CSV table of C-alpha atoms in Angstrom, one decimal:
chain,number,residue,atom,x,y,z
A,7,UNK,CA,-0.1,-9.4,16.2
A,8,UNK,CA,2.1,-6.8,14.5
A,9,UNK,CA,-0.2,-3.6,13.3
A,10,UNK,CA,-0.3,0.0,13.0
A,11,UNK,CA,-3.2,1.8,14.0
A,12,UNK,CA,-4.0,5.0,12.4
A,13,UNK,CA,-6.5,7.6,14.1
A,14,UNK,CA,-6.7,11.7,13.7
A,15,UNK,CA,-8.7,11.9,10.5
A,16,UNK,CA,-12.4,13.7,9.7
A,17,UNK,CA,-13.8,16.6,8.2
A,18,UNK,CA,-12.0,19.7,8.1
A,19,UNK,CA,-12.4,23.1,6.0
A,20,UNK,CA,-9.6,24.2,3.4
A,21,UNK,CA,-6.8,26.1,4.7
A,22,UNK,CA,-7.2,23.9,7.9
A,23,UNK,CA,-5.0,21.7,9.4
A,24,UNK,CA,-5.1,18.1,11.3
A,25,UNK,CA,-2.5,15.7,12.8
A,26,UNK,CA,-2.4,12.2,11.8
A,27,UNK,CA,-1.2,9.7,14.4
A,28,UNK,CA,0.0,6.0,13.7
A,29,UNK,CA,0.6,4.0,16.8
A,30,UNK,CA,2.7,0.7,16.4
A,31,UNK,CA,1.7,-2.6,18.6
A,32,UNK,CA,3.4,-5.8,19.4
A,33,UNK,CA,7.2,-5.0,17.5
A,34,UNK,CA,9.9,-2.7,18.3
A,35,UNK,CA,9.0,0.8,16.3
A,36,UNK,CA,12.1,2.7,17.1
A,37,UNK,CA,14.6,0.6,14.2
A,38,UNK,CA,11.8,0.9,11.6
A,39,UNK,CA,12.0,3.7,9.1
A,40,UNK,CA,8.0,4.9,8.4
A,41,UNK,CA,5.8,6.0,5.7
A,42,UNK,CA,2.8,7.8,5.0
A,43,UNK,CA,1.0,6.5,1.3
A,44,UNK,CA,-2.5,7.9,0.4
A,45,UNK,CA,-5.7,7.1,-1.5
A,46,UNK,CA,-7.6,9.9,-3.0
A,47,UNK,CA,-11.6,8.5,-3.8
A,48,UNK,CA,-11.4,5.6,-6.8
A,49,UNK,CA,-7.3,6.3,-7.5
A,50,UNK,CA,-4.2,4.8,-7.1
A,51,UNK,CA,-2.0,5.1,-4.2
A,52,UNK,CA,0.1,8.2,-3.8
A,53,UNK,CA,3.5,7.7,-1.3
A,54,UNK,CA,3.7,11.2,0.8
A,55,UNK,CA,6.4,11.2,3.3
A,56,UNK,CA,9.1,9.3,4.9
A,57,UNK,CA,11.1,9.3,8.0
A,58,UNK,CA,14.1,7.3,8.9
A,59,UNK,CA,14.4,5.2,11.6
A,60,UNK,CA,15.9,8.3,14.2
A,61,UNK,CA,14.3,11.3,12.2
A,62,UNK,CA,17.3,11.9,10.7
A,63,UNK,CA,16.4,11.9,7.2
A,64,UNK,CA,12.6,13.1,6.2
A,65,UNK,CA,11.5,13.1,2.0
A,66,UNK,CA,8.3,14.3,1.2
A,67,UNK,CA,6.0,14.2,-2.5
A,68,UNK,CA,6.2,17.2,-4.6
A,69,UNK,CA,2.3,17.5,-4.0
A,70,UNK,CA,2.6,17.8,-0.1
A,71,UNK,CA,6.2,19.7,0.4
A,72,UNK,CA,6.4,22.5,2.8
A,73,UNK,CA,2.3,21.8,4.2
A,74,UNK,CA,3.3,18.6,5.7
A,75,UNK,CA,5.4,17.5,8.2
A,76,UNK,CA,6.0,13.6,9.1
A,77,UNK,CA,7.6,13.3,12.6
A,78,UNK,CA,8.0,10.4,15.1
A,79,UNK,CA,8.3,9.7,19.1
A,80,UNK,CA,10.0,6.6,19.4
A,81,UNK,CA,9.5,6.0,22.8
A,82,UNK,CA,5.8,6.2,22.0
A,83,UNK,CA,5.9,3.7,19.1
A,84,UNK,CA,4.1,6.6,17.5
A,85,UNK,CA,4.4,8.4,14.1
A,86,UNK,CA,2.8,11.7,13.2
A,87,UNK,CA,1.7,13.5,10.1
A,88,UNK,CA,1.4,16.9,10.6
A,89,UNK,CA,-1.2,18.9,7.9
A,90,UNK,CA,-1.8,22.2,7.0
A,91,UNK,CA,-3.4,24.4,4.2
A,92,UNK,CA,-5.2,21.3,3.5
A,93,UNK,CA,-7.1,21.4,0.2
A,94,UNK,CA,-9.5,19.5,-1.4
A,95,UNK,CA,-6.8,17.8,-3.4
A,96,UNK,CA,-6.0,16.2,-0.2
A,97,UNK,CA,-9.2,14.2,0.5
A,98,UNK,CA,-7.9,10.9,1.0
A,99,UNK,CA,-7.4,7.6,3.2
A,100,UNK,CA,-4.3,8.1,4.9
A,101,UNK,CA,-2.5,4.9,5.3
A,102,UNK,CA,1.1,4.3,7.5
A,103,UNK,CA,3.6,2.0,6.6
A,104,UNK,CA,6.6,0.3,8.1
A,105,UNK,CA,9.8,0.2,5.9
A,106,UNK,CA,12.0,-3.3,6.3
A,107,UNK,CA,15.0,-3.2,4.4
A,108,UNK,CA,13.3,-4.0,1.6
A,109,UNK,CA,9.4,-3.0,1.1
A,110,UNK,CA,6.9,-1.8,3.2
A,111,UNK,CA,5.6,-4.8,4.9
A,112,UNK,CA,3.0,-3.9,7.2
A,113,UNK,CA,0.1,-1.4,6.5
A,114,UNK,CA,-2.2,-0.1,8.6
A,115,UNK,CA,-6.0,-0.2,7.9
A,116,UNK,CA,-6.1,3.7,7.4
A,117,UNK,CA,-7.8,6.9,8.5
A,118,UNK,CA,-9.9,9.2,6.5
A,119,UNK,CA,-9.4,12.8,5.6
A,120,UNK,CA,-12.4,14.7,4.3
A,121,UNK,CA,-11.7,18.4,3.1
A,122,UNK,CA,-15.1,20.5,2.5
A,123,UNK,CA,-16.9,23.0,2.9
B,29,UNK,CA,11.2,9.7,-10.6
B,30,UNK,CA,8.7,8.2,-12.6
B,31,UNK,CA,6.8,4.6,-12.6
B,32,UNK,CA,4.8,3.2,-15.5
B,33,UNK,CA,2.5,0.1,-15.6
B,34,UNK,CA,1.0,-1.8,-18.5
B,35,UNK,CA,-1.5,-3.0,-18.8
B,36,UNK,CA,-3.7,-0.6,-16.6
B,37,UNK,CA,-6.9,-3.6,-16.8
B,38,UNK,CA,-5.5,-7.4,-16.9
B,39,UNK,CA,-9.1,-9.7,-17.2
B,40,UNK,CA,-7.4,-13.1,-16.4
B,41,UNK,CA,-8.7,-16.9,-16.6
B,42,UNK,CA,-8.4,-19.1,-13.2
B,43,UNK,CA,-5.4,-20.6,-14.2
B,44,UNK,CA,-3.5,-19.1,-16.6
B,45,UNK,CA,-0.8,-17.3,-16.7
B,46,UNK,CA,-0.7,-13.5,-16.2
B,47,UNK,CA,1.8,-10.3,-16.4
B,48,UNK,CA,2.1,-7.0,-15.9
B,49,UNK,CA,5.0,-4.9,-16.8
B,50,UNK,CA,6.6,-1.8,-14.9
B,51,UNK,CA,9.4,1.1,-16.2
B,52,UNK,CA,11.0,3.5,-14.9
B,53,UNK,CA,12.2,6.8,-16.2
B,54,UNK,CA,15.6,6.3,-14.7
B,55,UNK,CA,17.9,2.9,-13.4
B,56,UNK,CA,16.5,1.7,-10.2
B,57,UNK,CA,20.1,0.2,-9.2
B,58,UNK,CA,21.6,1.2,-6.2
B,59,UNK,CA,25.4,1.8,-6.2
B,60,UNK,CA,25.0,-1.1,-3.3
B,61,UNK,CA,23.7,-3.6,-5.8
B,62,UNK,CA,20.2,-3.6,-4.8
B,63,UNK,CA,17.4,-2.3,-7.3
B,64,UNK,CA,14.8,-0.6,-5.8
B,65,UNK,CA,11.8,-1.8,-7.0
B,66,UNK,CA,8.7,-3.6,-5.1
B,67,UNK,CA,5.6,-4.6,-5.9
B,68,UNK,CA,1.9,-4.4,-3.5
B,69,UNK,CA,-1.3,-5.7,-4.3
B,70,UNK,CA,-4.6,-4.0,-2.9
B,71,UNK,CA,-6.8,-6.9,-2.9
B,72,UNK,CA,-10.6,-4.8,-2.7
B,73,UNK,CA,-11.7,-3.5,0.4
B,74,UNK,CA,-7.9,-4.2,2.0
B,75,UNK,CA,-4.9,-1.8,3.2
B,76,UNK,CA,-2.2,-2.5,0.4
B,77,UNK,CA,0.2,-5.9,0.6
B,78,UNK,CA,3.8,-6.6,0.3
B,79,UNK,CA,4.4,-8.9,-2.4
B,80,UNK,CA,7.8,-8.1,-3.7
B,81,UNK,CA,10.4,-6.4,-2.8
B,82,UNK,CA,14.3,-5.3,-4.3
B,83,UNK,CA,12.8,-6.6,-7.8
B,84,UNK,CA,12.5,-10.1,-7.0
B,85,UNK,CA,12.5,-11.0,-3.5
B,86,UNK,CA,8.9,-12.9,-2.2
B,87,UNK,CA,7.9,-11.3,1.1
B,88,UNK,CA,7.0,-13.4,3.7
B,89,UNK,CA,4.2,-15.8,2.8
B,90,UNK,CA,3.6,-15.2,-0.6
B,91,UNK,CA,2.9,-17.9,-2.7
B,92,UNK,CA,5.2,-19.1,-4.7
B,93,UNK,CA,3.0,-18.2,-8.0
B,94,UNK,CA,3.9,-14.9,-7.5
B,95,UNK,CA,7.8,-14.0,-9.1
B,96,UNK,CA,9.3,-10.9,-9.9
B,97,UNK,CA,11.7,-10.2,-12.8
B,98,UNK,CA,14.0,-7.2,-14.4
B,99,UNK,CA,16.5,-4.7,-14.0
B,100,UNK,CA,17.6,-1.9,-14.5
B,101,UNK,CA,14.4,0.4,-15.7
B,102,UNK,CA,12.0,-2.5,-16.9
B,103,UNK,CA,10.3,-4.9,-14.8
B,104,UNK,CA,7.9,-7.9,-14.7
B,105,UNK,CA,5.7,-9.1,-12.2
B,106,UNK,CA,4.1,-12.7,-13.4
B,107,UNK,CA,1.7,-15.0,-11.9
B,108,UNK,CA,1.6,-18.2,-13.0
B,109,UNK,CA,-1.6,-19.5,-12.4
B,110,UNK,CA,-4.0,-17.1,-11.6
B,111,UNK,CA,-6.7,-17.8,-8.7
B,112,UNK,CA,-9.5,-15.8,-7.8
B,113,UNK,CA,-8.1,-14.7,-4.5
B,114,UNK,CA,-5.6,-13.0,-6.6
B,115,UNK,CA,-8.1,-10.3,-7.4
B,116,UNK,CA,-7.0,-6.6,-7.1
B,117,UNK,CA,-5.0,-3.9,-8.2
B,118,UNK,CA,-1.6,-4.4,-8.2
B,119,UNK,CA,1.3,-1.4,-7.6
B,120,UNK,CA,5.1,-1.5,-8.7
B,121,UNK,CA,7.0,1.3,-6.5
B,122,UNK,CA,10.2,2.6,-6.8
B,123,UNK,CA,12.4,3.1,-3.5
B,124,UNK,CA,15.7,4.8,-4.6
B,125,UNK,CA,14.6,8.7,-4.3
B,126,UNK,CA,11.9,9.2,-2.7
B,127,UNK,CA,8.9,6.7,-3.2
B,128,UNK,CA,7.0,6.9,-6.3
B,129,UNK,CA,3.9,4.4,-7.4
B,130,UNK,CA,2.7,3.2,-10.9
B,131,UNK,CA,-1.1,3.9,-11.8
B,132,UNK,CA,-1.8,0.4,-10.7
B,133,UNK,CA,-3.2,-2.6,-13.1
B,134,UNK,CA,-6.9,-4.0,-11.7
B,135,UNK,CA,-6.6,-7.6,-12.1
B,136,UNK,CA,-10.5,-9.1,-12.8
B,137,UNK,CA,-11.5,-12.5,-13.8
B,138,UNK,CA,-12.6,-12.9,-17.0
């Protein structure tokens, strides 16, 4: 079965930092480009980051620019999300995505991020 | 960029019709004829779901009660006979800079 697997999240203060990991099963990761979409408690979803297929091109939300950084190892089927100066504001399931050339057609189930004092 | 959805709350009967509308502040077609537009569904307790993608393109195995509509900056995504598996809050995105999603519509039976 095709599925990304996100682990890394938990509790951590503000101003700290965490790295998010997404590991890809059963399909080839490396053609895919990748995305990282969060929910904040009771909202909407919120896209954050995305990385092309050879890390070539990266975009990131307004919200997030210059705290996070999305990255990828290919011959790990593994994509990262790199976070620091977290704040409250950034309390959140943390969901990947994998891009086909149109949509992002498979999800992960998600990891939680908890910033608090 | 920036995506809006009406209605934010759709109650719907079991089998009747329903739609929900999405805008953009700016054209979502791509100088390589695609328009960049998709729409998920977060059905409760689920990871979000493809449902449509370039505007009007079923992903894989969605029913063929699901259609998606528009061009340009204005978009429609219509069911046409509601079921109550179809339950959920349902997002338009926009794909042509950067990603951005609408506020999302909660579907509920009525």
């Amino acid at each position: 079965e095709v599925r990304l697997v996100e682990s890394g999240g938990g509790l951590e203060q503000p101003g700290g930092s965490l790295r998010l990991s997404c590991a890809a099963a059963e399909f080839n990761f490396s053609p895919y480009s990748m995305n990282w979409v969060r929910q904040a408690p009771g909202k909407g979803l919120e896209w954050i980051s995305h990385i092309s297929s050879s890390s070539s091109t990266m975009f990131y939300a307004d919200s997030v620019r210059g705290r996070f950084t999305i990255s990828r190892d290919n011959a790990k089927n593994t994509l990262f999300l790199e976070m620091t100066r977290l704040t409250d504001d950034d309390t959140a399931i943390y969901y990947c995505a994998r891009e086909a050339g149109g949509g992002m057609d498979v999800w992960g189930q998600g990891t939680t991020v908890i910033v608090s004092s | 960029i920036v995506v809006t959805q009406s209605p934010l709350s759709l109650p719907v009967t079991p089998g009747e019709p329903a739609s929900i509308s999405c805008r953009s502040s700016q054209s979502l077609l791509h100088s390589n004829g695609y328009t960049y537009l998709d729409w998920y569904v977060q059905k409760p307790g689920q990871s979000p779901q493809l449902l449509i993608y370039f505007g009007s393109n079923r992903a894989s195995g969605v029913p063929d009660r699901f259609s998606g509509s528009g061009s340009g900056t204005d978009f429609t995504l219509k069911i046409s006979r509601v079921e109550a598996a179809d339950v959920g809050v349902y997002y338009c995105m926009q794909a042509l800079e950067g990603r951005t999603f609408g506020q999302g519509t909660k579907v509920e039976i009525k």
